[in-house]
GROMACS .gro file of C-alpha atoms in nm:
model
  323
    1MET     CA    1   4.075  14.298   4.958
    2SER     CA    2   4.446  14.372   4.891
    3GLU     CA    3   4.713  14.300   5.144
    4ALA     CA    4   4.849  14.593   5.336
    5THR     CA    5   5.204  14.682   5.240
    6PRO     CA    6   5.443  14.640   5.525
    7GLN     CA    7   5.586  14.966   5.651
    8THR     CA    8   5.964  15.008   5.631
    9PRO     CA    9   6.098  15.072   5.986
   10PRO     CA   10   6.250  15.414   6.035
   11SER     CA   11   6.639  15.439   6.010
   12ILE     CA   12   6.841  15.467   6.331
   13PRO     CA   13   6.993  15.808   6.318
   14ILE     CA   14   7.353  15.860   6.432
   15THR     CA   15   7.473  16.204   6.547
   16VAL     CA   16   7.831  16.272   6.594
   17PHE     CA   17   7.934  16.532   6.863
   18THR     CA   18   8.283  16.672   6.820
   19GLY     CA   19   8.489  16.951   6.976
   20PHE     CA   20   8.806  17.027   7.162
   21LEU     CA   21   8.894  16.913   7.510
   22GLY     CA   22   8.661  17.060   7.776
   23ALA     CA   23   8.421  17.220   7.523
   24GLY     CA   24   8.128  17.058   7.705
   25LYS     CA   25   8.025  16.783   7.469
   26THR     CA   26   7.920  16.533   7.728
   27SER     CA   27   7.728  16.788   7.935
   28ILE     CA   28   7.540  16.893   7.627
   29ILE     CA   29   7.453  16.532   7.544
   30LEU     CA   30   7.325  16.466   7.891
   31SER     CA   31   7.120  16.777   7.900
   32LEU     CA   32   6.944  16.665   7.585
   33LEU     CA   33   6.817  16.345   7.733
   34PRO     CA   34   6.535  16.484   7.948
   35ARG     CA   35   6.403  16.692   7.657
   36LEU     CA   36   6.362  16.400   7.415
   37PRO     CA   37   6.021  16.245   7.348
   38GLU     CA   38   5.899  15.985   7.576
   39GLY     CA   39   6.012  15.640   7.472
   40TYR     CA   40   6.308  15.776   7.270
   41LYS     CA   41   6.600  15.541   7.320
   42VAL     CA   42   6.960  15.663   7.304
   43VAL     CA   43   7.292  15.485   7.295
   44LEU     CA   44   7.622  15.673   7.370
   45LEU     CA   45   7.949  15.559   7.230
   46LYS     CA   46   8.227  15.779   7.386
   47ASN     CA   47   8.588  15.808   7.269
   48GLU     CA   48   8.821  15.912   7.543
   49PHE     CA   49   9.185  16.007   7.605
   50GLY     CA   50   9.352  15.824   7.898
   51ASP     CA   51   9.230  15.534   8.102
   52VAL     CA   52   8.968  15.688   8.335
   53GLU     CA   53   8.601  15.622   8.264
   54VAL     CA   54   8.457  15.955   8.391
   55ASP     CA   55   8.189  16.030   8.128
   56SER     CA   56   8.056  15.673   8.136
   57GLN     CA   57   7.999  15.714   8.507
   58LEU     CA   58   7.816  16.037   8.447
   59ALA     CA   59   7.617  15.887   8.161
   60LYS     CA   60   7.517  15.579   8.365
   61GLN     CA   61   7.348  15.824   8.608
   62SER     CA   62   7.114  15.934   8.325
   63ASN     CA   63   6.851  15.756   8.134
   64LEU     CA   64   7.073  15.630   7.848
   65THR     CA   65   6.983  15.298   7.708
   66ALA     CA   66   7.347  15.196   7.684
   67VAL     CA   67   7.685  15.349   7.735
   68SER     CA   68   8.028  15.246   7.608
   69GLU     CA   69   8.348  15.437   7.651
   70ILE     CA   70   8.658  15.364   7.435
   71LEU     CA   71   8.976  15.442   7.626
   72ASN     CA   72   9.316  15.527   7.506
   73GLY     CA   73   9.196  15.525   7.151
   74CYS     CA   74   9.075  15.736   6.865
   75ILE     CA   75   8.763  15.634   6.657
   76GLY     CA   76   8.784  15.942   6.444
   77SER     CA   77   8.552  16.176   6.633
   78ALA     CA   78   8.809  16.455   6.683
   79PHE     CA   79   8.796  16.523   6.307
   80PRO     CA   80   8.507  16.306   6.209
   81ALA     CA   81   8.575  16.247   5.838
   82THR     CA   82   8.690  15.879   5.879
   83LEU     CA   83   8.397  15.803   6.126
   84ALA     CA   84   8.144  15.972   5.888
   85PHE     CA   85   8.275  15.762   5.593
   86GLN     CA   86   8.237  15.449   5.806
   87ILE     CA   87   7.877  15.542   5.890
   88ARG     CA   88   7.809  15.610   5.524
   89GLU     CA   89   7.928  15.257   5.456
   90LEU     CA   90   7.695  15.125   5.719
   91GLU     CA   91   7.414  15.311   5.551
   92ARG     CA   92   7.485  15.114   5.230
   93LYS     CA   93   7.544  14.779   5.401
   94THR     CA   94   7.221  14.806   5.616
   95MET     CA   95   6.997  14.958   5.343
   96ASN     CA   96   6.968  15.267   5.549
   97ASP     CA   97   6.881  15.098   5.874
   98LEU     CA   98   7.160  15.308   6.016
   99LYS     CA   99   7.200  15.666   5.896
  100LEU     CA  100   7.428  15.966   5.958
  101ASP     CA  101   7.194  16.241   6.083
  102ALA     CA  102   7.430  16.514   6.178
  103ILE     CA  103   7.780  16.623   6.273
  104VAL     CA  104   7.767  16.872   6.560
  105THR     CA  105   8.069  17.070   6.673
  106VAL     CA  106   8.077  17.225   7.022
  107ILE     CA  107   8.298  17.540   7.065
  108ASP     CA  108   8.406  17.678   7.398
  109ALA     CA  109   8.342  18.049   7.353
  110GLU     CA  110   8.577  18.151   7.629
  111ASN     CA  111   8.888  17.960   7.506
  112PHE     CA  112   8.829  17.870   7.136
  113ILE     CA  113   9.054  18.132   6.984
  114GLY     CA  114   9.340  18.040   7.218
  115TYR     CA  115   9.327  17.667   7.165
  116GLU     CA  116   9.235  17.693   6.798
  117ASP     CA  117   9.572  17.856   6.727
  118ALA     CA  118   9.750  17.539   6.869
  119SER     CA  119   9.512  17.282   6.713
  120PRO     CA  120   9.458  17.223   6.339
  121THR     CA  121   9.193  16.967   6.448
  122ALA     CA  122   8.991  17.240   6.617
  123ARG     CA  123   8.987  17.441   6.294
  124MET     CA  124   8.888  17.139   6.103
  125GLN     CA  125   8.593  17.062   6.334
  126ALA     CA  126   8.453  17.410   6.291
  127SER     CA  127   8.504  17.391   5.910
  128TYR     CA  128   8.319  17.062   5.857
  129SER     CA  129   8.001  17.058   6.062
  130ASP     CA  130   7.626  17.062   6.025
  131ILE     CA  131   7.575  17.270   6.330
  132ILE     CA  132   7.819  17.475   6.551
  133LEU     CA  133   7.707  17.499   6.913
  134ILE     CA  134   7.864  17.794   7.099
  135ASN     CA  135   7.895  17.690   7.463
  136LYS     CA  136   8.005  17.893   7.773
  137TRP     CA  137   7.917  18.225   7.583
  138GLU     CA  138   7.787  18.358   7.907
  139HIS     CA  139   8.143  18.381   8.044
  140VAL     CA  140   8.245  18.642   7.771
  141THR     CA  141   8.139  18.990   7.691
  142GLU     CA  142   7.925  19.072   7.397
  143GLN     CA  143   8.217  19.220   7.221
  144GLN     CA  144   8.428  18.902   7.280
  145LEU     CA  145   8.140  18.689   7.153
  146ASP     CA  146   8.111  18.902   6.840
  147VAL     CA  147   8.489  18.852   6.778
  148LEU     CA  148   8.447  18.481   6.824
  149ILE     CA  149   8.164  18.450   6.585
  150ASP     CA  150   8.344  18.669   6.319
  151HIS     CA  151   8.641  18.437   6.359
  152VAL     CA  152   8.447  18.111   6.337
  153ASN     CA  153   8.272  18.259   6.024
  154THR     CA  154   8.606  18.295   5.852
  155LEU     CA  155   8.635  17.917   5.899
  156ASN     CA  156   8.282  17.829   5.812
  157ASP     CA  157   8.030  18.100   5.715
  158THR     CA  158   7.749  17.865   5.601
  159THR     CA  159   7.689  17.648   5.908
  160PRO     CA  160   7.434  17.766   6.154
  161LYS     CA  161   7.579  17.876   6.500
  162ILE     CA  162   7.359  17.827   6.795
  163ARG     CA  163   7.417  17.954   7.146
  164CYS     CA  164   7.366  17.686   7.414
  165GLU     CA  165   7.124  17.765   7.697
  166GLY     CA  166   7.365  17.720   7.986
  167ARG     CA  167   7.301  17.393   8.170
  168GLN     CA  168   6.991  17.346   7.955
  169GLY     CA  169   7.209  17.276   7.656
  170VAL     CA  170   7.019  17.321   7.332
  171ASP     CA  171   6.673  17.238   7.191
  172PRO     CA  172   6.690  16.876   7.046
  173ASN     CA  173   6.480  16.994   6.745
  174LEU     CA  174   6.758  17.218   6.635
  175ILE     CA  175   7.016  16.932   6.594
  176PHE     CA  176   6.828  16.611   6.542
  177GLY     CA  177   6.659  16.521   6.210
  178LEU     CA  178   6.899  16.711   5.986
  179ASP     CA  179   6.981  16.427   5.748
  180SER     CA  180   7.345  16.537   5.690
  181LYS     CA  181   7.488  16.574   5.346
  182LEU     CA  182   7.848  16.602   5.477
  183PHE     CA  183   8.107  16.349   5.377
  184ALA     CA  184   7.864  16.183   5.123
  185GLU     CA  185   8.179  16.134   4.911
  186LYS     CA  186   8.536  16.033   5.000
  187GLY     CA  187   8.836  16.253   4.937
  188LEU     CA  188   8.896  16.442   5.266
  189ILE     CA  189   9.230  16.362   5.444
  190GLU     CA  190   9.201  16.244   5.803
  191THR     CA  191   9.451  16.400   6.042
  192SER     CA  192   9.556  16.265   6.379
  193HIS     CA  193   9.483  16.474   6.681
  194HIS     CA  194   9.696  16.260   6.914
  195ASP     CA  195  10.007  16.462   6.817
  196GLU     CA  196   9.847  16.778   6.952
  197VAL     CA  197   9.759  16.643   7.299
  198GLU     CA  198   9.963  16.486   7.570
  199THR     CA  199   9.795  16.269   7.822
  200VAL     CA  200   9.911  16.146   8.161
  201THR     CA  201   9.738  15.977   8.466
  202VAL     CA  202   9.782  16.110   8.813
  203TYR     CA  203   9.684  15.867   9.079
  204LYS     CA  204   9.721  15.791   9.461
  205GLY     CA  205   9.616  15.527   9.691
  206ALA     CA  206   9.380  15.347   9.458
  207LEU     CA  207   9.246  15.016   9.582
  208GLN     CA  208   9.413  14.856   9.279
  209ILE     CA  209   9.773  14.771   9.378
  210HIS     CA  210  10.059  14.936   9.203
  211THR     CA  211  10.420  14.880   9.237
  212HIS     CA  212  10.724  15.062   9.117
  213SER     CA  213  10.773  14.864   8.804
  214ALA     CA  214  10.971  14.942   8.512
  215GLU     CA  215  10.673  15.131   8.359
  216HIS     CA  216  10.631  15.344   8.679
  217ASP     CA  217  10.774  15.695   8.660
  218ARG     CA  218  10.981  15.706   8.972
  219THR     CA  219  11.071  16.073   8.903
  220SER     CA  220  10.709  16.174   8.898
  221CYS     CA  221  10.616  15.984   9.218
  222SER     CA  222  10.567  16.119   9.565
  223CYS     CA  223  10.378  15.823   9.703
  224LYS     CA  224  10.506  15.526   9.898
  225PRO     CA  225  10.523  15.188   9.720
  226THR     CA  226  10.237  14.944   9.843
  227VAL     CA  227  10.227  14.572   9.837
  228ASP     CA  228   9.913  14.455   9.993
  229ALA     CA  229   9.563  14.631  10.028
  230ASP     CA  230   9.506  14.516  10.387
  231GLN     CA  231   9.866  14.592  10.482
  232ARG     CA  232   9.820  14.952  10.333
  233GLN     CA  233   9.506  15.017  10.532
  234ASP     CA  234   9.645  14.889  10.857
  235SER     CA  235   9.968  15.080  10.825
  236GLY     CA  236   9.808  15.428  10.810
  237ASP     CA  237  10.059  15.535  10.549
  238THR     CA  238   9.789  15.608  10.288
  239PRO     CA  239   9.521  15.864  10.383
  240SER     CA  240   9.152  15.780  10.339
  241HIS     CA  241   9.071  16.091  10.139
  242VAL     CA  242   9.213  16.399   9.973
  243SER     CA  243   9.189  16.728  10.172
  244GLU     CA  244   8.919  16.938   9.988
  245GLU     CA  245   9.109  17.253  10.086
  246VAL     CA  246   9.439  17.119   9.927
  247LEU     CA  247   9.246  16.997   9.624
  248LEU     CA  248   9.080  17.333   9.562
  249ALA     CA  249   9.412  17.511   9.596
  250VAL     CA  250   9.564  17.273   9.350
  251LEU     CA  251   9.287  17.328   9.095
  252SER     CA  252   9.313  17.705   9.129
  253SER     CA  253   9.689  17.681   9.046
  254ILE     CA  254   9.667  17.487   8.721
  255PRO     CA  255   9.768  17.700   8.421
  256LYS     CA  256   9.510  17.679   8.144
  257GLU     CA  257   9.763  17.777   7.885
  258THR     CA  258   9.939  17.444   7.907
  259ILE     CA  259   9.690  17.222   8.096
  260TRP     CA  260   9.352  17.210   7.913
  261ARG     CA  261   9.167  16.929   8.077
  262VAL     CA  262   9.174  16.733   8.412
  263LYS     CA  263   8.904  16.473   8.473
  264GLY     CA  264   8.866  16.175   8.695
  265PHE     CA  265   8.781  16.057   9.044
  266VAL     CA  266   8.875  16.202   9.385
  267ARG     CA  267   8.767  16.108   9.728
  268THR     CA  268   8.733  16.406   9.969
  269GLU     CA  269   8.592  16.434  10.318
  270SER     CA  270   8.244  16.429  10.179
  271GLY     CA  271   8.286  16.111   9.969
  272LEU     CA  272   8.384  16.009   9.618
  273HIS     CA  273   8.343  16.273   9.344
  274ILE     CA  274   8.378  16.312   8.977
  275LEU     CA  275   8.603  16.588   8.888
  276ASN     CA  276   8.575  16.786   8.562
  277TRP     CA  277   8.817  17.075   8.520
  278ALA     CA  278   8.849  17.259   8.184
  279PHE     CA  279   9.046  17.577   8.112
  280GLY     CA  280   9.036  17.699   8.474
  281ARG     CA  281   8.677  17.611   8.555
  282TYR     CA  282   8.589  17.295   8.741
  283GLU     CA  283   8.299  17.095   8.886
  284LEU     CA  284   8.286  16.828   9.148
  285SER     CA  285   7.989  16.585   9.126
  286ALA     CA  286   7.893  16.313   9.369
  287CYS     CA  287   7.962  15.970   9.215
  288ALA     CA  288   7.682  15.731   9.257
  289VAL     CA  289   7.894  15.424   9.191
  290ASP     CA  290   8.179  15.392   9.439
  291SER     CA  291   8.490  15.261   9.243
  292GLY     CA  292   8.706  15.263   9.549
  293GLU     CA  293   8.943  15.513   9.413
  294LEU     CA  294   9.123  15.771   9.631
  295LEU     CA  295   9.259  15.983   9.340
  296LYS     CA  296   9.272  15.894   8.970
  297LEU     CA  297   9.286  16.179   8.717
  298THR     CA  298   9.353  16.200   8.343
  299VAL     CA  299   9.549  16.524   8.268
  300MET     CA  300   9.551  16.655   7.905
  301GLY     CA  301   9.727  16.948   7.760
  302GLU     CA  302  10.012  17.084   7.534
  303ARG     CA  303  10.257  16.818   7.422
  304GLY     CA  304  10.586  16.846   7.609
  305GLU     CA  305  10.446  17.049   7.898
  306VAL     CA  306  10.186  16.823   8.060
  307LYS     CA  307  10.440  16.616   8.263
  308ARG     CA  308  10.654  16.903   8.364
  309VAL     CA  309  10.359  17.125   8.480
  310GLY     CA  310  10.154  16.832   8.613
  311ARG     CA  311  10.444  16.719   8.835
  312ARG     CA  312  10.476  17.056   8.997
  313ARG     CA  313  10.114  17.164   9.016
  314LEU     CA  314   9.940  16.822   9.073
  315VAL     CA  315  10.176  16.539   9.170
  316GLU     CA  316  10.388  16.712   9.429
  317PRO     CA  317  10.107  16.911   9.615
  318LEU     CA  318   9.882  16.598   9.626
  319GLY     CA  319  10.162  16.342   9.717
  320ALA     CA  320  10.055  16.142   9.412
  321CYS     CA  321  10.208  15.937   9.117
  322MET     CA  322  10.212  16.001   8.759
  323HIS     CA  323  10.234  15.772   8.455
   0.00000   0.00000   0.00000
Protein backbone atom coordinates (compact mmCIF):
# COMPACT_ATOMS: atom_id res chain seq x y z
CA MET A 1 0.00 0.00 0.00
CA SER A 2 1.47 3.33 -1.01
CA GLU A 3 1.67 6.12 1.49
CA ALA A 4 -0.79 8.96 1.15
CA THR A 5 0.71 12.16 -0.20
CA PRO A 6 0.37 14.92 2.41
CA GLN A 7 -1.89 17.73 1.24
CA THR A 8 -0.47 21.20 0.89
CA PRO A 9 -2.29 23.55 3.25
CA PRO A 10 -4.22 26.32 1.47
CA SER A 11 -2.68 29.75 1.14
CA ILE A 12 -3.74 32.52 3.52
CA PRO A 13 -5.39 35.10 1.23
CA ILE A 14 -4.74 38.81 1.79
CA THR A 15 -7.33 41.34 0.61
CA VAL A 16 -6.42 45.04 0.54
CA PHE A 17 -9.26 47.54 0.97
CA THR A 18 -8.47 51.05 -0.12
CA GLY A 19 -10.42 54.25 -0.73
CA PHE A 20 -10.59 57.90 0.23
CA LEU A 21 -11.42 59.18 3.72
CA GLY A 22 -14.94 58.29 4.78
CA ALA A 23 -15.70 56.10 1.78
CA GLY A 24 -16.93 53.36 4.12
CA LYS A 25 -14.09 50.83 4.09
CA THR A 26 -14.36 49.73 7.73
CA SER A 27 -18.16 49.52 7.62
CA ILE A 28 -17.97 47.29 4.56
CA ILE A 29 -15.33 45.05 6.14
CA LEU A 30 -17.38 44.65 9.32
CA SER A 31 -20.54 43.93 7.30
CA LEU A 32 -18.73 41.08 5.55
CA LEU A 33 -17.92 39.19 8.75
CA PRO A 34 -21.38 37.76 9.54
CA ARG A 35 -21.68 36.55 5.94
CA LEU A 36 -18.48 34.49 5.89
CA PRO A 37 -18.55 30.68 6.23
CA GLU A 38 -18.63 29.28 9.75
CA GLY A 39 -15.12 28.85 11.15
CA TYR A 40 -13.60 31.39 8.75
CA LYS A 41 -10.97 33.38 10.63
CA VAL A 42 -10.17 37.00 9.77
CA VAL A 43 -7.39 39.32 10.93
CA LEU A 44 -7.72 43.07 10.31
CA LEU A 45 -4.63 45.28 9.94
CA LYS A 46 -5.79 48.90 9.80
CA ASN A 47 -3.76 51.94 8.80
CA GLU A 48 -5.05 55.19 10.31
CA PHE A 49 -4.42 58.91 10.26
CA GLY A 50 -4.08 60.59 13.64
CA ASP A 51 -3.81 58.97 17.04
CA VAL A 52 -7.38 57.89 17.85
CA GLU A 53 -8.09 54.14 17.64
CA VAL A 54 -11.70 54.37 16.54
CA ASP A 55 -11.93 51.58 14.00
CA SER A 56 -10.14 49.14 16.29
CA GLN A 57 -12.81 49.72 18.92
CA LEU A 58 -15.53 49.07 16.35
CA ALA A 59 -13.75 45.98 15.05
CA LYS A 60 -13.21 44.56 18.54
CA GLN A 61 -16.98 44.56 18.95
CA SER A 62 -17.18 42.12 16.02
CA ASN A 63 -16.01 38.52 15.63
CA LEU A 64 -12.60 39.30 14.18
CA THR A 65 -9.82 36.95 15.25
CA ALA A 66 -7.38 39.83 15.74
CA VAL A 67 -7.24 43.58 15.19
CA SER A 68 -4.25 45.88 14.88
CA GLU A 69 -4.41 49.60 14.08
CA ILE A 70 -1.30 51.48 12.94
CA LEU A 71 -1.60 55.12 14.02
CA ASN A 72 0.08 58.19 12.53
CA GLY A 73 1.54 56.13 9.74
CA CYS A 74 1.22 54.96 6.18
CA ILE A 75 1.65 51.31 5.22
CA GLY A 76 0.92 51.95 1.52
CA SER A 77 -2.79 51.18 1.56
CA ALA A 78 -3.86 54.60 0.21
CA PHE A 79 -2.25 53.73 -3.12
CA PRO A 80 -1.45 50.07 -2.50
CA ALA A 81 1.39 49.46 -4.96
CA THR A 82 4.13 49.29 -2.31
CA LEU A 83 2.06 47.13 0.00
CA ALA A 84 1.11 44.83 -2.87
CA PHE A 85 4.77 44.44 -3.86
CA GLN A 86 5.58 43.54 -0.25
CA ILE A 87 2.83 40.93 -0.24
CA ARG A 88 4.19 39.52 -3.52
CA GLU A 89 7.58 39.25 -1.82
CA LEU A 90 5.92 37.38 1.07
CA GLU A 91 4.38 35.00 -1.45
CA ARG A 92 7.86 34.13 -2.68
CA LYS A 93 9.43 33.85 0.76
CA THR A 94 6.60 31.74 2.21
CA MET A 95 6.17 29.53 -0.87
CA ASN A 96 2.64 30.95 -1.29
CA ASP A 97 1.61 30.40 2.33
CA LEU A 98 0.56 34.06 2.14
CA LYS A 99 -0.98 35.28 -1.09
CA LEU A 100 -2.44 38.52 -2.44
CA ASP A 101 -6.06 37.75 -3.26
CA ALA A 102 -7.51 41.11 -4.30
CA ILE A 103 -7.24 44.87 -4.14
CA VAL A 104 -10.65 46.41 -3.52
CA THR A 105 -11.33 50.13 -3.90
CA VAL A 106 -14.34 51.70 -2.16
CA ILE A 107 -15.82 54.81 -3.78
CA ASP A 108 -18.19 57.23 -2.07
CA ALA A 109 -20.78 57.84 -4.79
CA GLU A 110 -22.00 61.02 -3.16
CA ASN A 111 -18.63 62.77 -2.98
CA PHE A 112 -16.13 61.01 -5.26
CA ILE A 113 -16.16 63.50 -8.12
CA GLY A 114 -15.52 66.34 -5.66
CA TYR A 115 -12.65 64.82 -3.69
CA GLU A 116 -11.18 63.05 -6.72
CA ASP A 117 -10.42 66.47 -8.20
CA ALA A 118 -8.28 67.34 -5.15
CA SER A 119 -6.65 63.93 -4.71
CA PRO A 120 -4.38 62.21 -7.25
CA THR A 121 -4.41 59.26 -4.84
CA ALA A 122 -8.17 58.82 -5.25
CA ARG A 123 -7.72 58.62 -9.02
CA MET A 124 -4.93 56.06 -8.65
CA GLN A 125 -7.03 53.93 -6.31
CA ALA A 126 -9.77 53.71 -8.92
CA SER A 127 -7.26 53.05 -11.69
CA TYR A 128 -5.45 50.09 -10.05
CA SER A 129 -8.01 47.78 -8.49
CA ASP A 130 -9.50 44.32 -8.96
CA ILE A 131 -12.96 45.45 -7.83
CA ILE A 132 -14.53 48.88 -7.38
CA LEU A 133 -17.28 49.01 -4.76
CA ILE A 134 -19.68 51.92 -5.19
CA ASN A 135 -20.88 52.87 -1.71
CA LYS A 136 -23.59 55.35 -0.62
CA TRP A 137 -25.15 55.30 -4.10
CA GLU A 138 -28.61 55.38 -2.52
CA HIS A 139 -27.95 59.03 -1.59
CA VAL A 140 -27.71 60.18 -5.22
CA THR A 141 -30.11 60.20 -8.16
CA GLU A 142 -29.91 57.68 -10.98
CA GLN A 143 -28.63 60.43 -13.26
CA GLN A 144 -25.87 61.37 -10.78
CA LEU A 145 -24.96 57.69 -10.45
CA ASP A 146 -24.73 57.33 -14.24
CA VAL A 147 -22.43 60.37 -14.38
CA LEU A 148 -20.26 58.89 -11.62
CA ILE A 149 -19.95 55.50 -13.32
CA ASP A 150 -19.12 57.15 -16.66
CA HIS A 151 -16.45 59.20 -14.89
CA VAL A 152 -14.96 56.18 -13.12
CA ASN A 153 -14.93 54.33 -16.44
CA THR A 154 -12.67 57.02 -17.86
CA LEU A 155 -10.19 56.09 -15.11
CA ASN A 156 -10.69 52.33 -15.34
CA ASP A 157 -13.10 50.76 -17.80
CA THR A 158 -12.08 47.12 -17.28
CA THR A 159 -12.56 46.66 -13.52
CA PRO A 160 -16.01 45.46 -12.36
CA LYS A 161 -18.06 48.06 -10.49
CA ILE A 162 -20.40 46.71 -7.81
CA ARG A 163 -23.04 48.62 -5.87
CA CYS A 164 -22.93 48.01 -2.13
CA GLU A 165 -26.13 46.83 -0.48
CA GLY A 166 -26.45 49.62 2.07
CA ARG A 167 -25.50 48.40 5.53
CA GLN A 168 -25.36 44.83 4.20
CA GLY A 169 -22.17 45.75 2.34
CA VAL A 170 -21.45 43.31 -0.45
CA ASP A 171 -21.62 39.56 -1.09
CA PRO A 172 -18.24 38.06 0.03
CA ASN A 173 -18.31 35.74 -3.00
CA LEU A 174 -17.89 38.78 -5.24
CA ILE A 175 -14.64 40.03 -3.71
CA PHE A 176 -12.90 37.02 -2.12
CA GLY A 177 -11.08 34.32 -4.08
CA LEU A 178 -10.09 36.55 -7.01
CA ASP A 179 -6.37 35.62 -7.07
CA SER A 180 -5.28 39.11 -8.13
CA LYS A 181 -2.87 39.57 -11.02
CA LEU A 182 -2.27 43.22 -10.18
CA PHE A 183 1.23 44.40 -9.26
CA ALA A 184 2.78 41.07 -10.22
CA GLU A 185 5.74 43.02 -11.55
CA LYS A 186 7.44 46.11 -10.19
CA GLY A 187 7.60 49.39 -12.01
CA LEU A 188 4.80 51.55 -10.67
CA ILE A 189 5.70 54.67 -8.72
CA GLU A 190 4.34 55.02 -5.21
CA THR A 191 3.02 58.44 -4.29
CA SER A 192 2.47 59.88 -0.83
CA HIS A 193 -1.08 60.75 0.19
CA HIS A 194 0.04 62.50 3.36
CA ASP A 195 0.63 65.70 1.37
CA GLU A 196 -3.05 65.77 0.40
CA VAL A 197 -4.55 65.43 3.87
CA GLU A 198 -4.04 67.53 6.99
CA THR A 199 -4.81 65.88 10.31
CA VAL A 200 -5.34 67.42 13.76
CA THR A 201 -6.63 66.13 17.10
CA VAL A 202 -9.40 67.94 18.97
CA TYR A 203 -9.75 66.95 22.60
CA LYS A 204 -11.26 68.04 25.90
CA GLY A 205 -11.15 66.81 29.48
CA ALA A 206 -9.62 63.41 28.75
CA LEU A 207 -8.60 61.40 31.78
CA GLN A 208 -5.07 61.52 30.46
CA ILE A 209 -3.48 64.69 31.88
CA HIS A 210 -2.35 67.34 29.45
CA THR A 211 -0.51 70.53 30.19
CA HIS A 212 0.21 73.59 28.11
CA SER A 213 3.60 72.37 26.97
CA ALA A 214 5.67 73.73 24.13
CA GLU A 215 3.86 71.28 21.82
CA HIS A 216 0.41 72.43 22.90
CA ASP A 217 -1.23 74.94 20.56
CA ARG A 218 -2.28 77.73 22.91
CA THR A 219 -3.92 79.66 20.10
CA SER A 220 -6.23 76.72 19.39
CA CYS A 221 -7.15 76.02 23.01
CA SER A 222 -10.33 77.02 24.82
CA CYS A 223 -9.89 74.65 27.75
CA LYS A 224 -8.33 75.32 31.15
CA PRO A 225 -4.95 73.75 31.98
CA THR A 226 -5.21 70.83 34.39
CA VAL A 227 -2.65 69.32 36.71
CA ASP A 228 -4.19 66.47 38.61
CA ALA A 229 -7.11 64.16 37.79
CA ASP A 230 -8.60 64.21 41.29
CA GLN A 231 -8.15 67.95 41.46
CA ARG A 232 -9.96 68.36 38.14
CA GLN A 233 -12.90 66.20 39.17
CA ASP A 234 -13.31 68.00 42.50
CA SER A 235 -13.02 71.49 41.06
CA GLY A 236 -15.99 71.13 38.74
CA ASP A 237 -14.16 73.13 36.05
CA THR A 238 -14.38 70.29 33.56
CA PRO A 239 -17.87 69.00 32.63
CA SER A 240 -18.61 65.31 32.82
CA HIS A 241 -20.03 65.16 29.30
CA VAL A 242 -20.53 67.09 26.08
CA SER A 243 -24.04 68.41 25.48
CA GLU A 244 -25.62 66.33 22.74
CA GLU A 245 -27.53 69.38 21.53
CA VAL A 246 -24.30 71.34 21.15
CA LEU A 247 -22.54 68.37 19.53
CA LEU A 248 -25.25 67.92 16.91
CA ALA A 249 -25.20 71.63 16.12
CA VAL A 250 -21.42 71.46 15.69
CA LEU A 251 -21.60 68.42 13.41
CA SER A 252 -24.23 70.13 11.27
CA SER A 253 -22.03 73.21 10.83
CA ILE A 254 -18.88 71.50 9.53
CA PRO A 255 -18.26 72.33 5.85
CA LYS A 256 -17.62 69.14 3.88
CA GLU A 257 -15.71 71.06 1.21
CA THR A 258 -12.72 71.52 3.55
CA ILE A 259 -13.32 69.00 6.38
CA TRP A 260 -13.69 65.50 4.97
CA ARG A 261 -13.60 63.24 8.03
CA VAL A 262 -14.10 63.49 11.81
CA LYS A 263 -13.84 60.38 13.93
CA GLY A 264 -13.19 59.63 17.57
CA PHE A 265 -14.80 59.38 20.99
CA VAL A 266 -17.29 61.70 22.68
CA ARG A 267 -19.15 61.36 25.97
CA THR A 268 -22.71 62.72 25.92
CA GLU A 269 -25.52 62.53 28.46
CA SER A 270 -26.23 58.95 27.38
CA GLY A 271 -22.64 57.68 27.71
CA LEU A 272 -19.47 57.21 25.66
CA HIS A 273 -19.94 57.05 21.88
CA ILE A 274 -17.85 56.45 18.80
CA LEU A 275 -18.36 59.29 16.34
CA ASN A 276 -18.00 58.76 12.61
CA TRP A 277 -18.57 61.88 10.46
CA ALA A 278 -17.82 61.89 6.75
CA PHE A 279 -18.73 64.57 4.22
CA GLY A 280 -21.70 65.88 6.19
CA ARG A 281 -23.15 62.52 7.31
CA TYR A 282 -22.47 61.15 10.77
CA GLU A 283 -23.19 58.26 13.09
CA LEU A 284 -22.92 57.94 16.87
CA SER A 285 -22.41 54.36 18.11
CA ALA A 286 -22.33 53.25 21.72
CA CYS A 287 -18.79 52.24 22.72
CA ALA A 288 -18.62 48.92 24.53
CA VAL A 289 -15.21 49.64 26.10
CA ASP A 290 -15.12 52.83 28.17
CA SER A 291 -11.79 54.54 27.53
CA GLY A 292 -12.54 57.34 29.97
CA GLU A 293 -12.45 60.02 27.27
CA LEU A 294 -14.65 63.09 27.36
CA LEU A 295 -13.85 64.21 23.82
CA LYS A 296 -11.06 63.07 21.50
CA LEU A 297 -11.48 63.45 17.75
CA THR A 298 -9.26 63.13 14.71
CA VAL A 299 -10.16 65.76 12.11
CA MET A 300 -9.00 65.31 8.50
CA GLY A 301 -9.37 67.50 5.46
CA GLU A 302 -7.83 69.92 3.01
CA ARG A 303 -4.26 70.87 3.83
CA GLY A 304 -4.00 74.43 5.12
CA GLU A 305 -7.70 74.61 6.01
CA VAL A 306 -8.25 72.03 8.75
CA LYS A 307 -6.81 74.05 11.63
CA ARG A 308 -8.52 77.26 10.58
CA VAL A 309 -11.94 75.72 10.05
CA GLY A 310 -11.58 73.26 12.92
CA ARG A 311 -10.79 76.05 15.37
CA ARG A 312 -13.93 77.98 14.43
CA ARG A 313 -16.36 75.08 13.92
CA LEU A 314 -15.14 72.55 16.51
CA VAL A 315 -12.68 73.90 19.05
CA GLU A 316 -14.47 77.12 20.02
CA PRO A 317 -18.08 75.78 20.19
CA LEU A 318 -16.97 72.73 22.21
CA GLY A 319 -14.50 74.59 24.44
CA ALA A 320 -11.85 72.11 23.37
CA CYS A 321 -8.14 72.04 22.52
CA MET A 322 -6.37 71.26 19.26
CA HIS A 323 -2.99 69.86 18.41
